[in-house]
């Protein structure tokens, strides 16, 4: 694995829309591994590919605490299929906006579909910080 450079605002690539993947192959898994290493080193709890300069719809997330066992999550082509009416507010930060924090209100829960690390179709119901982080990454 190798670390990649995180793109910082105002790099114009951060305003671009990322592209859907056709397949999950070894080259993509290498990128996912590099993104996870980059995210852990930052440190952060999530990272979207555009933040390492690549316009692909892939996300890595790990919301585990320092002392806990790592729980990496790899999401390819994530798509929210439903979200709760109930909202929650978290103080969010972003690795591409160092030093900036803001309270953001979002649906408290979301249900998504995605392809996993092996390219298999999966669904996930997320709540709490995980739901917030997934929505933050999809916004990228
Ligand atoms: O590390 C991060 N922390 C964070 C905190 C609250 C809500 C979202 C996040 S994601 C952020 C890393 C990042 O910039 N991901 O795109
Ligand atoms: Ni971010």
PDB file of C-alpha atoms and ligand atoms in Angstrom:
ATOM      1  CA  UNK A   1       0.000   0.000   0.000  1.00  0.00           C
ATOM      2  CA  UNK A   2       1.071   3.569  -0.468  1.00  0.00           C
ATOM      3  CA  UNK A   3      -0.190   6.886   0.743  1.00  0.00           C
ATOM      4  CA  UNK A   4      -1.589   9.362  -1.719  1.00  0.00           C
ATOM      5  CA  UNK A   5      -1.642  13.140  -1.533  1.00  0.00           C
ATOM      6  CA  UNK A   6      -4.889  14.653  -0.290  1.00  0.00           C
ATOM      7  CA  UNK A   7      -6.308  17.386  -2.531  1.00  0.00           C
ATOM      8  CA  UNK A   8      -7.102  20.594  -0.660  1.00  0.00           C
ATOM      9  CA  UNK A   9      -9.666  23.296  -1.485  1.00  0.00           C
ATOM     10  CA  UNK A  10      -9.614  25.361  -3.770  1.00  0.00           C
ATOM     11  CA  UNK A  11      -8.409  22.641  -6.178  1.00  0.00           C
ATOM     12  CA  UNK A  12     -11.092  22.685  -8.930  1.00  0.00           C
ATOM     13  CA  UNK A  13     -11.256  18.870  -9.081  1.00  0.00           C
ATOM     14  CA  UNK A  14     -13.177  18.979  -5.783  1.00  0.00           C
ATOM     15  CA  UNK A  15     -16.109  20.558  -7.672  1.00  0.00           C
ATOM     16  CA  UNK A  16     -16.214  17.793 -10.303  1.00  0.00           C
ATOM     17  CA  UNK A  17     -18.686  14.922 -10.363  1.00  0.00           C
ATOM     18  CA  UNK A  18     -17.231  11.433  -9.951  1.00  0.00           C
ATOM     19  CA  UNK A  19     -17.900   8.584 -12.368  1.00  0.00           C
ATOM     20  CA  UNK A  20     -19.622   5.228 -11.875  1.00  0.00           C
ATOM     21  CA  UNK A  21     -17.391   2.130 -11.965  1.00  0.00           C
ATOM     22  CA  UNK A  22     -18.138  -0.763 -14.297  1.00  0.00           C
ATOM     23  CA  UNK A  23     -16.189  -3.414 -12.373  1.00  0.00           C
ATOM     24  CA  UNK A  24     -14.175  -3.927  -9.210  1.00  0.00           C
ATOM     25  CA  UNK A  25     -10.770  -5.269 -10.274  1.00  0.00           C
ATOM     26  CA  UNK A  26      -7.330  -5.555  -8.688  1.00  0.00           C
ATOM     27  CA  UNK A  27      -6.324  -2.085  -9.856  1.00  0.00           C
ATOM     28  CA  UNK A  28      -9.367  -0.599  -8.121  1.00  0.00           C
ATOM     29  CA  UNK A  29      -8.674  -2.645  -4.966  1.00  0.00           C
ATOM     30  CA  UNK A  30      -5.144  -1.198  -4.945  1.00  0.00           C
ATOM     31  CA  UNK A  31      -6.666   2.294  -5.016  1.00  0.00           C
ATOM     32  CA  UNK A  32      -9.069   1.356  -2.190  1.00  0.00           C
ATOM     33  CA  UNK A  33      -6.106   0.063  -0.123  1.00  0.00           C
ATOM     34  CA  UNK A  34      -4.133   3.257  -0.793  1.00  0.00           C
ATOM     35  CA  UNK A  35      -7.134   5.390   0.155  1.00  0.00           C
ATOM     36  CA  UNK A  36      -7.554   3.507   3.441  1.00  0.00           C
ATOM     37  CA  UNK A  37      -3.880   3.983   4.300  1.00  0.00           C
ATOM     38  CA  UNK A  38      -4.105   7.677   3.373  1.00  0.00           C
ATOM     39  CA  UNK A  39      -7.232   8.086   5.520  1.00  0.00           C
ATOM     40  CA  UNK A  40      -5.688   6.355   8.550  1.00  0.00           C
ATOM     41  CA  UNK A  41      -2.530   8.461   8.256  1.00  0.00           C
ATOM     42  CA  UNK A  42      -4.405  11.774   7.966  1.00  0.00           C
ATOM     43  CA  UNK A  43      -6.134  10.780  10.316  1.00  0.00           C
ATOM     44  CA  UNK A  44      -9.741  10.782   9.168  1.00  0.00           C
ATOM     45  CA  UNK A  45     -12.859   8.614   9.398  1.00  0.00           C
ATOM     46  CA  UNK A  46     -13.730   8.711   5.697  1.00  0.00           C
ATOM     47  CA  UNK A  47     -12.210   9.513   2.321  1.00  0.00           C
ATOM     48  CA  UNK A  48     -13.661   9.860  -1.183  1.00  0.00           C
ATOM     49  CA  UNK A  49     -11.512   9.117  -4.248  1.00  0.00           C
ATOM     50  CA  UNK A  50     -11.832  12.687  -5.533  1.00  0.00           C
ATOM     51  CA  UNK A  51      -9.859  13.708  -2.433  1.00  0.00           C
ATOM     52  CA  UNK A  52      -6.867  11.854  -3.855  1.00  0.00           C
ATOM     53  CA  UNK A  53      -7.539  13.359  -7.292  1.00  0.00           C
ATOM     54  CA  UNK A  54      -9.477  10.470  -8.838  1.00  0.00           C
ATOM     55  CA  UNK A  55     -13.012  11.000 -10.164  1.00  0.00           C
ATOM     56  CA  UNK A  56     -14.408   7.577  -9.300  1.00  0.00           C
ATOM     57  CA  UNK A  57     -17.379   6.804  -7.053  1.00  0.00           C
ATOM     58  CA  UNK A  58     -15.494   5.018  -4.315  1.00  0.00           C
ATOM     59  CA  UNK A  59     -15.334   5.677  -0.595  1.00  0.00           C
ATOM     60  CA  UNK A  60     -13.432   4.261   2.355  1.00  0.00           C
ATOM     61  CA  UNK A  61     -14.704   4.707   5.907  1.00  0.00           C
ATOM     62  CA  UNK A  62     -13.633   3.571   9.361  1.00  0.00           C
ATOM     63  CA  UNK A  63     -15.398   5.149  12.326  1.00  0.00           C
ATOM     64  CA  UNK A  64     -13.775   2.886  14.950  1.00  0.00           C
ATOM     65  CA  UNK A  65     -12.029   4.633  17.848  1.00  0.00           C
ATOM     66  CA  UNK A  66      -8.229   4.503  18.296  1.00  0.00           C
ATOM     67  CA  UNK A  67      -8.259   1.712  20.885  1.00  0.00           C
ATOM     68  CA  UNK A  68     -10.859  -0.389  19.071  1.00  0.00           C
ATOM     69  CA  UNK A  69     -10.379  -3.009  16.401  1.00  0.00           C
ATOM     70  CA  UNK A  70     -10.304  -1.422  12.947  1.00  0.00           C
ATOM     71  CA  UNK A  71     -13.517  -1.749  10.914  1.00  0.00           C
ATOM     72  CA  UNK A  72     -12.733  -0.571   7.379  1.00  0.00           C
ATOM     73  CA  UNK A  73     -15.659  -0.204   4.996  1.00  0.00           C
ATOM     74  CA  UNK A  74     -15.170   0.000   1.230  1.00  0.00           C
ATOM     75  CA  UNK A  75     -18.052   1.366  -0.829  1.00  0.00           C
ATOM     76  CA  UNK A  76     -18.041   1.291  -4.641  1.00  0.00           C
ATOM     77  CA  UNK A  77     -20.864   3.103  -6.519  1.00  0.00           C
ATOM     78  CA  UNK A  78     -22.713   3.882  -3.264  1.00  0.00           C
ATOM     79  CA  UNK A  79     -26.316   4.972  -3.764  1.00  0.00           C
ATOM     80  CA  UNK A  80     -28.757   6.034  -1.078  1.00  0.00           C
ATOM     81  CA  UNK A  81     -32.050   4.184  -1.592  1.00  0.00           C
ATOM     82  CA  UNK A  82     -33.914   5.664   1.367  1.00  0.00           C
ATOM     83  CA  UNK A  83     -33.330   8.010   4.238  1.00  0.00           C
ATOM     84  CA  UNK A  84     -35.121   8.827   7.481  1.00  0.00           C
ATOM     85  CA  UNK A  85     -37.284  11.882   8.015  1.00  0.00           C
ATOM     86  CA  UNK A  86     -35.596  12.205  11.375  1.00  0.00           C
ATOM     87  CA  UNK A  87     -32.417  14.240  11.165  1.00  0.00           C
ATOM     88  CA  UNK A  88     -29.324  14.603  13.283  1.00  0.00           C
ATOM     89  CA  UNK A  89     -26.636  17.248  13.579  1.00  0.00           C
ATOM     90  CA  UNK A  90     -22.900  16.561  13.783  1.00  0.00           C
ATOM     91  CA  UNK A  91     -19.923  18.869  13.838  1.00  0.00           C
ATOM     92  CA  UNK A  92     -18.250  17.866  10.576  1.00  0.00           C
ATOM     93  CA  UNK A  93     -14.728  18.397   9.389  1.00  0.00           C
ATOM     94  CA  UNK A  94     -13.183  17.620   6.015  1.00  0.00           C
ATOM     95  CA  UNK A  95      -9.610  16.659   5.122  1.00  0.00           C
ATOM     96  CA  UNK A  96      -9.907  18.871   2.024  1.00  0.00           C
ATOM     97  CA  UNK A  97     -10.886  21.881   4.180  1.00  0.00           C
ATOM     98  CA  UNK A  98      -8.317  21.840   6.976  1.00  0.00           C
ATOM     99  CA  UNK A  99      -9.252  23.866  10.030  1.00  0.00           C
ATOM    100  CA  UNK A 100     -12.901  24.285   9.041  1.00  0.00           C
ATOM    101  CA  UNK A 101     -15.733  22.717  11.014  1.00  0.00           C
ATOM    102  CA  UNK A 102     -19.475  23.135  10.767  1.00  0.00           C
ATOM    103  CA  UNK A 103     -22.611  21.678  12.282  1.00  0.00           C
ATOM    104  CA  UNK A 104     -24.460  19.930   9.473  1.00  0.00           C
ATOM    105  CA  UNK A 105     -28.003  18.568   9.652  1.00  0.00           C
ATOM    106  CA  UNK A 106     -28.663  15.413   7.649  1.00  0.00           C
ATOM    107  CA  UNK A 107     -31.046  12.452   7.693  1.00  0.00           C
ATOM    108  CA  UNK A 108     -30.206  10.471  10.833  1.00  0.00           C
ATOM    109  CA  UNK A 109     -30.436   7.139   9.012  1.00  0.00           C
ATOM    110  CA  UNK A 110     -29.858   6.072   5.459  1.00  0.00           C
ATOM    111  CA  UNK A 111     -30.200   2.821   3.561  1.00  0.00           C
ATOM    112  CA  UNK A 112     -27.767   2.336   0.730  1.00  0.00           C
ATOM    113  CA  UNK A 113     -26.687  -0.081  -1.932  1.00  0.00           C
ATOM    114  CA  UNK A 114     -23.122  -0.443  -3.146  1.00  0.00           C
ATOM    115  CA  UNK A 115     -20.533  -2.887  -4.428  1.00  0.00           C
ATOM    116  CA  UNK A 116     -18.126  -4.258  -1.815  1.00  0.00           C
ATOM    117  CA  UNK A 117     -14.358  -4.900  -2.028  1.00  0.00           C
ATOM    118  CA  UNK A 118     -14.977  -8.069  -4.040  1.00  0.00           C
ATOM    119  CA  UNK A 119     -17.493  -6.407  -6.371  1.00  0.00           C
ATOM    120  CA  UNK A 120     -20.520  -8.040  -4.774  1.00  0.00           C
ATOM    121  CA  UNK A 121     -23.802  -6.103  -4.509  1.00  0.00           C
ATOM    122  CA  UNK A 122     -24.633  -5.247  -0.922  1.00  0.00           C
ATOM    123  CA  UNK A 123     -27.035  -3.103   1.070  1.00  0.00           C
ATOM    124  CA  UNK A 124     -26.421  -1.374   4.378  1.00  0.00           C
ATOM    125  CA  UNK A 125     -28.602   0.440   6.902  1.00  0.00           C
ATOM    126  CA  UNK A 126     -26.573   3.116   8.616  1.00  0.00           C
ATOM    127  CA  UNK A 127     -27.300   5.389  11.560  1.00  0.00           C
ATOM    128  CA  UNK A 128     -25.379   7.700  13.870  1.00  0.00           C
ATOM    129  CA  UNK A 129     -21.908   8.859  12.844  1.00  0.00           C
ATOM    130  CA  UNK A 130     -21.705   6.193  10.123  1.00  0.00           C
ATOM    131  CA  UNK A 131     -24.801   7.577   8.370  1.00  0.00           C
ATOM    132  CA  UNK A 132     -23.411  11.112   8.597  1.00  0.00           C
ATOM    133  CA  UNK A 133     -20.011  10.063   7.280  1.00  0.00           C
ATOM    134  CA  UNK A 134     -21.479   8.097   4.351  1.00  0.00           C
ATOM    135  CA  UNK A 135     -23.560  11.131   3.333  1.00  0.00           C
ATOM    136  CA  UNK A 136     -20.524  13.440   3.673  1.00  0.00           C
ATOM    137  CA  UNK A 137     -18.506  11.151   1.389  1.00  0.00           C
ATOM    138  CA  UNK A 138     -21.298  10.782  -1.173  1.00  0.00           C
ATOM    139  CA  UNK A 139     -21.536  14.601  -1.270  1.00  0.00           C
ATOM    140  CA  UNK A 140     -17.878  14.649  -2.384  1.00  0.00           C
TER     141      UNK A 140
HETATM  142  O1  LIG B   1     -12.288  12.792   9.027  1.00  0.00           O
HETATM  143  C1  LIG B   1     -13.426  13.225   8.827  1.00  0.00           C
HETATM  144  N1  LIG B   1     -14.255  13.434   9.892  1.00  0.00           N
HETATM  145  C2  LIG B   1     -15.609  13.673   9.770  1.00  0.00           C
HETATM  146  C3  LIG B   1     -16.304  14.095  10.899  1.00  0.00           C
HETATM  147  C4  LIG B   1     -17.663  14.299  10.847  1.00  0.00           C
HETATM  148  C5  LIG B   1     -18.339  14.089   9.665  1.00  0.00           C
HETATM  149  C6  LIG B   1     -17.669  13.684   8.528  1.00  0.00           C
HETATM  150  C7  LIG B   1     -16.309  13.469   8.580  1.00  0.00           C
HETATM  151  S1  LIG B   1     -15.470  12.927   7.166  1.00  0.00           S
HETATM  152  C8  LIG B   1     -13.879  13.551   7.454  1.00  0.00           C
HETATM  153  C9  LIG B   1     -12.884  13.073   6.404  1.00  0.00           C
HETATM  154  C10 LIG B   1     -13.265  13.626   5.057  1.00  0.00           C
HETATM  155  O2  LIG B   1     -12.990  14.721   4.668  1.00  0.00           O
HETATM  156  N2  LIG B   1     -13.951  12.847   4.289  1.00  0.00           N
HETATM  157  O3  LIG B   1     -14.352  13.262   3.097  1.00  0.00           O
HETATM  158 NI1  LIG B   2     -14.607  15.412   3.311  1.00  0.00          NI
END
